[in-house]
Amino acid sequence: MFDHDLLRTFVAIVETGSFTAAAETVGRTPSAVSMQVKRLEAIAGRRLLARGAHGVRLTGDGEILLVHARGILEAYEAAFDAMMAERSAQSLTIGLPDTFVAPVLAPLLGELLSRFPDTNVRIVTDGSRMVLRRLEEGAADLALVTEFQLGGDDRGELVHVERGVWACAEGCPALATSPLPIALMLEGSVFRRYAQEVLRRMSRPYRIAVTTNAESVLQAVIASGAAVAPLPASRMRPGMRALTAADGFPEMPPLRVRLRIGRRRLPPAGEWLAAALARG
């Protein structure tokens, strides 16, 4: 069992980039932070952080734990908020992957907030599996999840279909490199899983050059021309192009996003949002 305080310190180190800065964030001494990391690594049974000349970096195992640590801490905060607010009818919690905030949720947020000014709206972003878990545990009222991430689960209203593409910069020098440098989101991203399925079918040698939890970083890597990466088609930017079969990249299957509703009766804001999402 991972202790909440240990996970909070671990995430603080990753976000601040150093043990000293993390110590200030969590209100402990640097030596106490170091001891916490040792305890966490002992519990995990593997090394999570590596110190180097350029600061602290995550190991591969650390990257995996980071995704779950953030989910655990968010769930902890959600539980605390729920107890404090007693989950009043004027609260609405929406869970969805970050990828779909801009194309699916953002166009409705302005009207949602103006129509229901007394509703406290909480938006939690995570992978579809974690979002669905929150919904099933009562920590979310509405969830947007992908069929692919959930093994083809097609329950719920279909509210969005997105085409995935392999993106690169115009004149991308990475295409002439072998093995091909790839940039991917961290575990929990549906497009990472899509990419892994496609990469398994490719005969072209590749290496994972960059992993990140921020789509903006992925876009910056693509724009630099140093790597190619999977993106939703709606997140392509000027100066990027989609790679095709002619480039050796098979087409990705369409990404289907479904609306799932939790067990708690939706407040008026939730009913309006569910209807708006269903209308597309």
mmCIF file of C-alpha atoms in Angstrom:
data_model
loop_
_atom_site.group_PDB
_atom_site.id
_atom_site.type_symbol
_atom_site.label_atom_id
_atom_site.label_comp_id
_atom_site.label_asym_id
_atom_site.label_seq_id
_atom_site.Cartn_x
_atom_site.Cartn_y
_atom_site.Cartn_z
ATOM 1 C CA MET A 1 0.000 0.000 0.000
ATOM 2 C CA PHE A 2 1.406 3.394 -0.987
ATOM 3 C CA ASP A 3 1.233 6.076 1.676
ATOM 4 C CA HIS A 4 -0.461 9.327 0.595
ATOM 5 C CA ASP A 5 2.324 11.520 2.034
ATOM 6 C CA LEU A 6 5.014 9.542 0.193
ATOM 7 C CA LEU A 7 3.170 9.890 -3.098
ATOM 8 C CA ARG A 8 2.642 13.616 -2.531
ATOM 9 C CA THR A 9 6.368 14.100 -1.970
ATOM 10 C CA PHE A 10 7.197 11.987 -5.026
ATOM 11 C CA VAL A 11 4.916 14.076 -7.261
ATOM 12 C CA ALA A 12 6.313 17.302 -5.772
ATOM 13 C CA ILE A 13 9.873 16.233 -6.686
ATOM 14 C CA VAL A 14 8.815 15.510 -10.266
ATOM 15 C CA GLU A 15 6.943 18.803 -10.616
ATOM 16 C CA THR A 16 9.629 21.006 -9.039
ATOM 17 C CA GLY A 17 12.626 19.146 -10.458
ATOM 18 C CA SER A 18 14.608 18.926 -7.237
ATOM 19 C CA PHE A 19 14.538 17.519 -3.708
ATOM 20 C CA THR A 20 15.179 20.966 -2.215
ATOM 21 C CA ALA A 21 12.279 22.662 -4.001
ATOM 22 C CA ALA A 22 10.015 19.730 -3.222
ATOM 23 C CA ALA A 23 10.943 20.000 0.463
ATOM 24 C CA GLU A 24 9.645 23.576 0.485
ATOM 25 C CA THR A 25 6.449 22.498 -1.265
ATOM 26 C CA VAL A 26 5.614 19.717 1.199
ATOM 27 C CA GLY A 27 6.953 21.501 4.276
ATOM 28 C CA ARG A 28 9.783 19.099 5.112
ATOM 29 C CA THR A 29 13.561 19.210 5.180
ATOM 30 C CA PRO A 30 15.528 17.945 2.154
ATOM 31 C CA SER A 31 16.881 15.068 4.230
ATOM 32 C CA ALA A 32 13.336 14.070 5.235
ATOM 33 C CA VAL A 33 12.308 14.161 1.571
ATOM 34 C CA SER A 34 15.244 11.888 0.699
ATOM 35 C CA MET A 35 14.150 9.443 3.387
ATOM 36 C CA GLN A 36 10.603 9.470 2.036
ATOM 37 C CA VAL A 37 11.869 8.626 -1.453
ATOM 38 C CA LYS A 38 13.911 5.727 -0.041
ATOM 39 C CA ARG A 39 10.823 4.405 1.745
ATOM 40 C CA LEU A 40 8.707 4.720 -1.395
ATOM 41 C CA GLU A 41 11.306 2.930 -3.505
ATOM 42 C CA ALA A 42 11.555 0.191 -0.878
ATOM 43 C CA ILE A 43 7.779 -0.304 -0.999
ATOM 44 C CA ALA A 44 7.777 -0.285 -4.820
ATOM 45 C CA GLY A 45 10.770 -2.612 -4.946
ATOM 46 C CA ARG A 46 12.442 -0.608 -7.703
ATOM 47 C CA ARG A 47 14.213 2.656 -8.402
ATOM 48 C CA LEU A 48 11.864 5.532 -9.227
ATOM 49 C CA LEU A 49 14.121 8.596 -9.450
ATOM 50 C CA ALA A 50 17.648 9.159 -10.708
ATOM 51 C CA ARG A 51 19.815 12.158 -9.844
ATOM 52 C CA GLY A 52 22.180 13.545 -12.475
ATOM 53 C CA ALA A 53 24.074 16.639 -13.512
ATOM 54 C CA HIS A 54 20.882 18.161 -14.879
ATOM 55 C CA GLY A 55 18.723 17.455 -11.841
ATOM 56 C CA VAL A 56 16.278 14.714 -10.968
ATOM 57 C CA ARG A 57 14.690 12.546 -13.643
ATOM 58 C CA LEU A 58 12.151 9.737 -13.610
ATOM 59 C CA THR A 59 13.140 6.173 -14.350
ATOM 60 C CA GLY A 60 10.828 4.077 -16.505
ATOM 61 C CA ASP A 61 9.234 2.627 -13.371
ATOM 62 C CA GLY A 62 8.943 6.137 -11.969
ATOM 63 C CA GLU A 63 6.976 7.244 -15.030
ATOM 64 C CA ILE A 64 4.500 4.426 -14.504
ATOM 65 C CA LEU A 65 4.061 5.225 -10.804
ATOM 66 C CA LEU A 66 3.671 8.966 -11.534
ATOM 67 C CA VAL A 67 0.526 8.373 -13.588
ATOM 68 C CA HIS A 68 -1.074 6.338 -10.798
ATOM 69 C CA ALA A 69 0.240 8.600 -8.025
ATOM 70 C CA ARG A 70 -1.485 11.612 -9.530
ATOM 71 C CA GLY A 71 -4.690 9.614 -9.849
ATOM 72 C CA ILE A 72 -4.492 8.493 -6.219
ATOM 73 C CA LEU A 73 -3.882 12.036 -4.990
ATOM 74 C CA GLU A 74 -6.719 13.419 -7.095
ATOM 75 C CA ALA A 75 -9.048 10.725 -5.762
ATOM 76 C CA TYR A 76 -7.923 11.576 -2.219
ATOM 77 C CA GLU A 77 -8.708 15.251 -2.812
ATOM 78 C CA ALA A 78 -12.043 14.374 -4.396
ATOM 79 C CA ALA A 79 -12.982 12.285 -1.373
ATOM 80 C CA PHE A 80 -11.990 15.096 0.973
ATOM 81 C CA ASP A 81 -13.958 17.648 -1.062
ATOM 82 C CA ALA A 82 -16.951 15.310 -1.114
ATOM 83 C CA MET A 83 -16.932 14.988 2.660
ATOM 84 C CA MET A 84 -16.597 18.737 3.147
ATOM 85 C CA ALA A 85 -19.310 19.644 0.665
ATOM 86 C CA GLU A 86 -21.456 16.569 1.390
ATOM 87 C CA ARG A 87 -21.830 16.180 -2.370
ATOM 88 C CA SER A 88 -24.578 18.780 -2.619
ATOM 89 C CA ALA A 89 -26.911 18.852 -5.605
ATOM 90 C CA GLN A 90 -25.123 21.996 -6.756
ATOM 91 C CA SER A 91 -21.883 20.216 -7.566
ATOM 92 C CA LEU A 92 -20.958 18.506 -10.832
ATOM 93 C CA THR A 93 -17.823 16.443 -11.421
ATOM 94 C CA ILE A 94 -16.788 15.689 -15.002
ATOM 95 C CA GLY A 95 -14.024 13.228 -15.847
ATOM 96 C CA LEU A 96 -12.354 12.914 -19.242
ATOM 97 C CA PRO A 97 -8.955 12.487 -20.909
ATOM 98 C CA ASP A 98 -7.139 15.795 -21.457
ATOM 99 C CA THR A 99 -7.167 15.090 -25.216
ATOM 100 C CA PHE A 100 -10.914 15.762 -25.398
ATOM 101 C CA VAL A 101 -11.161 18.923 -23.317
ATOM 102 C CA ALA A 102 -10.639 21.225 -26.317
ATOM 103 C CA PRO A 103 -12.702 19.461 -29.017
ATOM 104 C CA VAL A 104 -15.572 18.123 -26.872
ATOM 105 C CA LEU A 105 -15.976 19.944 -23.552
ATOM 106 C CA ALA A 106 -14.570 23.433 -24.153
ATOM 107 C CA PRO A 107 -17.263 24.516 -26.647
ATOM 108 C CA LEU A 108 -19.934 23.895 -23.979
ATOM 109 C CA LEU A 109 -18.214 25.282 -20.890
ATOM 110 C CA GLY A 110 -19.163 28.929 -21.363
ATOM 111 C CA GLU A 111 -22.872 28.182 -21.672
ATOM 112 C CA LEU A 112 -22.745 25.609 -18.861
ATOM 113 C CA LEU A 113 -21.224 28.082 -16.413
ATOM 114 C CA SER A 114 -23.498 30.945 -17.443
ATOM 115 C CA ARG A 115 -26.665 28.815 -17.256
ATOM 116 C CA PHE A 116 -25.782 27.342 -13.848
ATOM 117 C CA PRO A 117 -23.782 29.970 -11.937
ATOM 118 C CA ASP A 118 -24.517 28.332 -8.566
ATOM 119 C CA THR A 119 -23.091 24.955 -9.581
ATOM 120 C CA ASN A 120 -19.563 24.077 -8.511
ATOM 121 C CA VAL A 121 -18.067 22.355 -11.573
ATOM 122 C CA ARG A 122 -15.055 20.093 -11.027
ATOM 123 C CA ILE A 123 -13.194 18.833 -14.109
ATOM 124 C CA VAL A 124 -10.762 15.940 -13.671
ATOM 125 C CA THR A 125 -8.543 14.792 -16.542
ATOM 126 C CA ASP A 126 -7.053 11.305 -16.701
ATOM 127 C CA GLY A 127 -6.951 8.201 -18.876
ATOM 128 C CA SER A 128 -10.275 6.564 -19.708
ATOM 129 C CA ARG A 129 -9.756 3.662 -17.294
ATOM 130 C CA MET A 130 -9.085 5.959 -14.325
ATOM 131 C CA VAL A 131 -11.976 8.240 -15.314
ATOM 132 C CA LEU A 132 -14.343 5.266 -15.500
ATOM 133 C CA ARG A 133 -13.128 4.031 -12.111
ATOM 134 C CA ARG A 134 -13.975 7.420 -10.601
ATOM 135 C CA LEU A 135 -17.431 7.225 -12.148
ATOM 136 C CA GLU A 136 -18.037 3.720 -10.766
ATOM 137 C CA GLU A 137 -16.821 4.769 -7.305
ATOM 138 C CA GLY A 138 -19.127 7.791 -7.255
ATOM 139 C CA ALA A 139 -16.300 10.330 -7.467
ATOM 140 C CA ALA A 140 -17.540 11.609 -10.859
ATOM 141 C CA ASP A 141 -21.004 12.326 -12.265
ATOM 142 C CA LEU A 142 -20.240 12.299 -15.988
ATOM 143 C CA ALA A 143 -17.378 10.638 -17.846
ATOM 144 C CA LEU A 144 -16.127 10.802 -21.409
ATOM 145 C CA VAL A 145 -14.267 7.586 -22.206
ATOM 146 C CA THR A 146 -12.922 5.871 -25.303
ATOM 147 C CA GLU A 147 -14.004 2.480 -26.584
ATOM 148 C CA PHE A 148 -10.443 1.534 -27.539
ATOM 149 C CA GLN A 149 -8.988 2.275 -24.117
ATOM 150 C CA LEU A 150 -11.730 0.140 -22.559
ATOM 151 C CA GLY A 151 -11.273 -2.855 -24.840
ATOM 152 C CA GLY A 152 -14.123 -1.994 -27.201
ATOM 153 C CA ASP A 153 -16.709 -1.204 -24.487
ATOM 154 C CA ASP A 154 -19.482 0.563 -26.423
ATOM 155 C CA ARG A 155 -21.843 1.356 -23.562
ATOM 156 C CA GLY A 156 -23.029 4.949 -23.316
ATOM 157 C CA GLU A 157 -23.915 7.644 -25.832
ATOM 158 C CA LEU A 158 -21.493 8.144 -28.716
ATOM 159 C CA VAL A 159 -20.607 11.854 -28.555
ATOM 160 C CA HIS A 160 -17.410 12.255 -30.545
ATOM 161 C CA VAL A 161 -15.394 10.493 -33.229
ATOM 162 C CA GLU A 162 -11.792 11.571 -33.727
ATOM 163 C CA ARG A 163 -9.260 10.537 -36.327
ATOM 164 C CA GLY A 164 -5.764 9.857 -35.053
ATOM 165 C CA VAL A 165 -2.738 10.729 -37.180
ATOM 166 C CA TRP A 166 1.011 10.328 -37.051
ATOM 167 C CA ALA A 167 2.270 13.920 -37.127
ATOM 168 C CA CYS A 168 5.600 15.361 -38.152
ATOM 169 C CA ALA A 169 6.980 18.745 -39.123
ATOM 170 C CA GLU A 170 7.130 19.763 -42.769
ATOM 171 C CA GLY A 171 10.466 18.480 -44.066
ATOM 172 C CA CYS A 172 10.863 16.494 -40.842
ATOM 173 C CA PRO A 173 14.519 15.342 -40.563
ATOM 174 C CA ALA A 174 13.474 12.567 -38.162
ATOM 175 C CA LEU A 175 12.020 10.606 -41.094
ATOM 176 C CA ALA A 176 15.512 10.076 -42.488
ATOM 177 C CA THR A 177 16.788 8.747 -39.146
ATOM 178 C CA SER A 178 17.073 5.079 -38.221
ATOM 179 C CA PRO A 179 15.812 3.961 -35.815
ATOM 180 C CA LEU A 180 12.952 6.424 -36.205
ATOM 181 C CA PRO A 181 12.609 8.717 -33.119
ATOM 182 C CA ILE A 182 9.084 8.617 -31.678
ATOM 183 C CA ALA A 183 7.457 10.865 -29.066
ATOM 184 C CA LEU A 184 4.632 9.469 -26.922
ATOM 185 C CA MET A 185 2.418 10.513 -24.046
ATOM 186 C CA LEU A 186 2.827 8.685 -20.746
ATOM 187 C CA GLU A 187 0.873 5.537 -19.859
ATOM 188 C CA GLY A 188 -2.846 6.232 -19.672
ATOM 189 C CA SER A 189 -3.044 8.072 -23.010
ATOM 190 C CA VAL A 190 -5.297 6.439 -25.597
ATOM 191 C CA PHE A 191 -3.084 7.711 -28.400
ATOM 192 C CA ARG A 192 -0.078 6.047 -26.799
ATOM 193 C CA ARG A 193 -1.974 2.760 -26.902
ATOM 194 C CA TYR A 194 -3.046 3.412 -30.485
ATOM 195 C CA ALA A 195 0.563 4.152 -31.390
ATOM 196 C CA GLN A 196 1.840 0.996 -29.735
ATOM 197 C CA GLU A 197 -0.674 -1.077 -31.709
ATOM 198 C CA VAL A 198 0.489 0.565 -34.957
ATOM 199 C CA LEU A 199 4.190 0.294 -34.100
ATOM 200 C CA ARG A 200 3.846 -3.439 -33.503
ATOM 201 C CA ARG A 201 2.663 -3.795 -37.084
ATOM 202 C CA MET A 202 5.434 -1.641 -38.583
ATOM 203 C CA SER A 203 8.596 -3.257 -39.857
ATOM 204 C CA ARG A 204 10.499 0.022 -39.523
ATOM 205 C CA PRO A 205 12.948 0.226 -36.579
ATOM 206 C CA TYR A 206 12.039 2.908 -34.055
ATOM 207 C CA ARG A 207 12.985 4.201 -30.614
ATOM 208 C CA ILE A 208 10.953 6.139 -28.057
ATOM 209 C CA ALA A 209 12.887 9.400 -27.867
ATOM 210 C CA VAL A 210 10.503 11.484 -25.718
ATOM 211 C CA THR A 211 7.714 10.716 -23.272
ATOM 212 C CA THR A 212 5.603 13.429 -21.682
ATOM 213 C CA ASN A 213 2.305 14.008 -19.879
ATOM 214 C CA ALA A 214 1.630 17.301 -21.705
ATOM 215 C CA GLU A 215 0.187 17.566 -25.191
ATOM 216 C CA SER A 216 1.892 20.964 -25.611
ATOM 217 C CA VAL A 217 5.275 19.266 -25.172
ATOM 218 C CA LEU A 218 4.347 16.661 -27.762
ATOM 219 C CA GLN A 219 3.377 19.412 -30.197
ATOM 220 C CA ALA A 220 6.677 21.223 -29.550
ATOM 221 C CA VAL A 221 8.667 18.041 -30.223
ATOM 222 C CA ILE A 222 6.784 17.489 -33.471
ATOM 223 C CA ALA A 223 7.314 21.102 -34.545
ATOM 224 C CA SER A 224 11.058 20.765 -33.917
ATOM 225 C CA GLY A 225 11.274 18.005 -36.512
ATOM 226 C CA ALA A 226 13.262 15.837 -34.099
ATOM 227 C CA ALA A 227 10.582 13.148 -33.745
ATOM 228 C CA VAL A 228 7.205 12.044 -35.010
ATOM 229 C CA ALA A 229 4.238 11.468 -32.714
ATOM 230 C CA PRO A 230 0.588 10.410 -32.710
ATOM 231 C CA LEU A 231 -1.959 13.187 -32.269
ATOM 232 C CA PRO A 232 -5.707 13.636 -32.616
ATOM 233 C CA ALA A 233 -6.298 15.218 -36.019
ATOM 234 C CA SER A 234 -7.975 18.192 -34.307
ATOM 235 C CA ARG A 235 -4.730 18.970 -32.436
ATOM 236 C CA MET A 236 -2.591 19.370 -35.553
ATOM 237 C CA ARG A 237 -0.945 22.778 -35.863
ATOM 238 C CA PRO A 238 0.314 24.863 -38.823
ATOM 239 C CA GLY A 239 3.652 23.532 -40.009
ATOM 240 C CA MET A 240 2.717 19.914 -39.260
ATOM 241 C CA ARG A 241 1.678 17.244 -41.718
ATOM 242 C CA ALA A 242 0.066 13.841 -41.290
ATOM 243 C CA LEU A 243 2.156 10.828 -42.268
ATOM 244 C CA THR A 244 0.470 8.340 -44.596
ATOM 245 C CA ALA A 245 0.947 4.810 -45.878
ATOM 246 C CA ALA A 246 3.344 6.275 -48.441
ATOM 247 C CA ASP A 247 5.589 7.228 -45.517
ATOM 248 C CA GLY A 248 5.268 3.748 -44.036
ATOM 249 C CA PHE A 249 2.614 4.646 -41.435
ATOM 250 C CA PRO A 250 -0.677 2.720 -41.566
ATOM 251 C CA GLU A 251 -3.898 4.579 -40.855
ATOM 252 C CA MET A 252 -5.053 4.615 -37.254
ATOM 253 C CA PRO A 253 -8.568 3.391 -36.418
ATOM 254 C CA PRO A 254 -11.133 6.091 -35.551
ATOM 255 C CA LEU A 255 -11.282 7.060 -31.904
ATOM 256 C CA ARG A 256 -14.823 6.792 -30.537
ATOM 257 C CA VAL A 257 -15.702 8.719 -27.366
ATOM 258 C CA ARG A 258 -18.749 7.800 -25.286
ATOM 259 C CA LEU A 259 -20.610 9.572 -22.516
ATOM 260 C CA ARG A 260 -21.170 7.548 -19.350
ATOM 261 C CA ILE A 261 -23.321 8.719 -16.427
ATOM 262 C CA GLY A 262 -22.762 7.761 -12.794
ATOM 263 C CA ARG A 263 -25.195 6.364 -10.239
ATOM 264 C CA ARG A 264 -25.955 9.650 -8.501
ATOM 265 C CA ARG A 265 -28.909 11.608 -9.854
ATOM 266 C CA LEU A 266 -27.518 14.390 -12.011
ATOM 267 C CA PRO A 267 -28.039 17.983 -10.941
ATOM 268 C CA PRO A 268 -29.675 20.293 -13.531
ATOM 269 C CA ALA A 269 -26.254 21.342 -14.820
ATOM 270 C CA GLY A 270 -25.337 17.695 -15.425
ATOM 271 C CA GLU A 271 -28.622 16.960 -17.200
ATOM 272 C CA TRP A 272 -28.095 19.952 -19.497
ATOM 273 C CA LEU A 273 -24.496 18.989 -20.250
ATOM 274 C CA ALA A 274 -25.390 15.359 -20.979
ATOM 275 C CA ALA A 275 -28.111 16.467 -23.397
ATOM 276 C CA ALA A 276 -25.782 18.977 -25.066
ATOM 277 C CA LEU A 277 -23.061 16.361 -25.507
ATOM 278 C CA ALA A 278 -25.566 13.886 -26.969
ATOM 279 C CA ARG A 279 -26.714 16.484 -29.491
ATOM 280 C CA GLY A 280 -23.112 16.919 -30.584
#
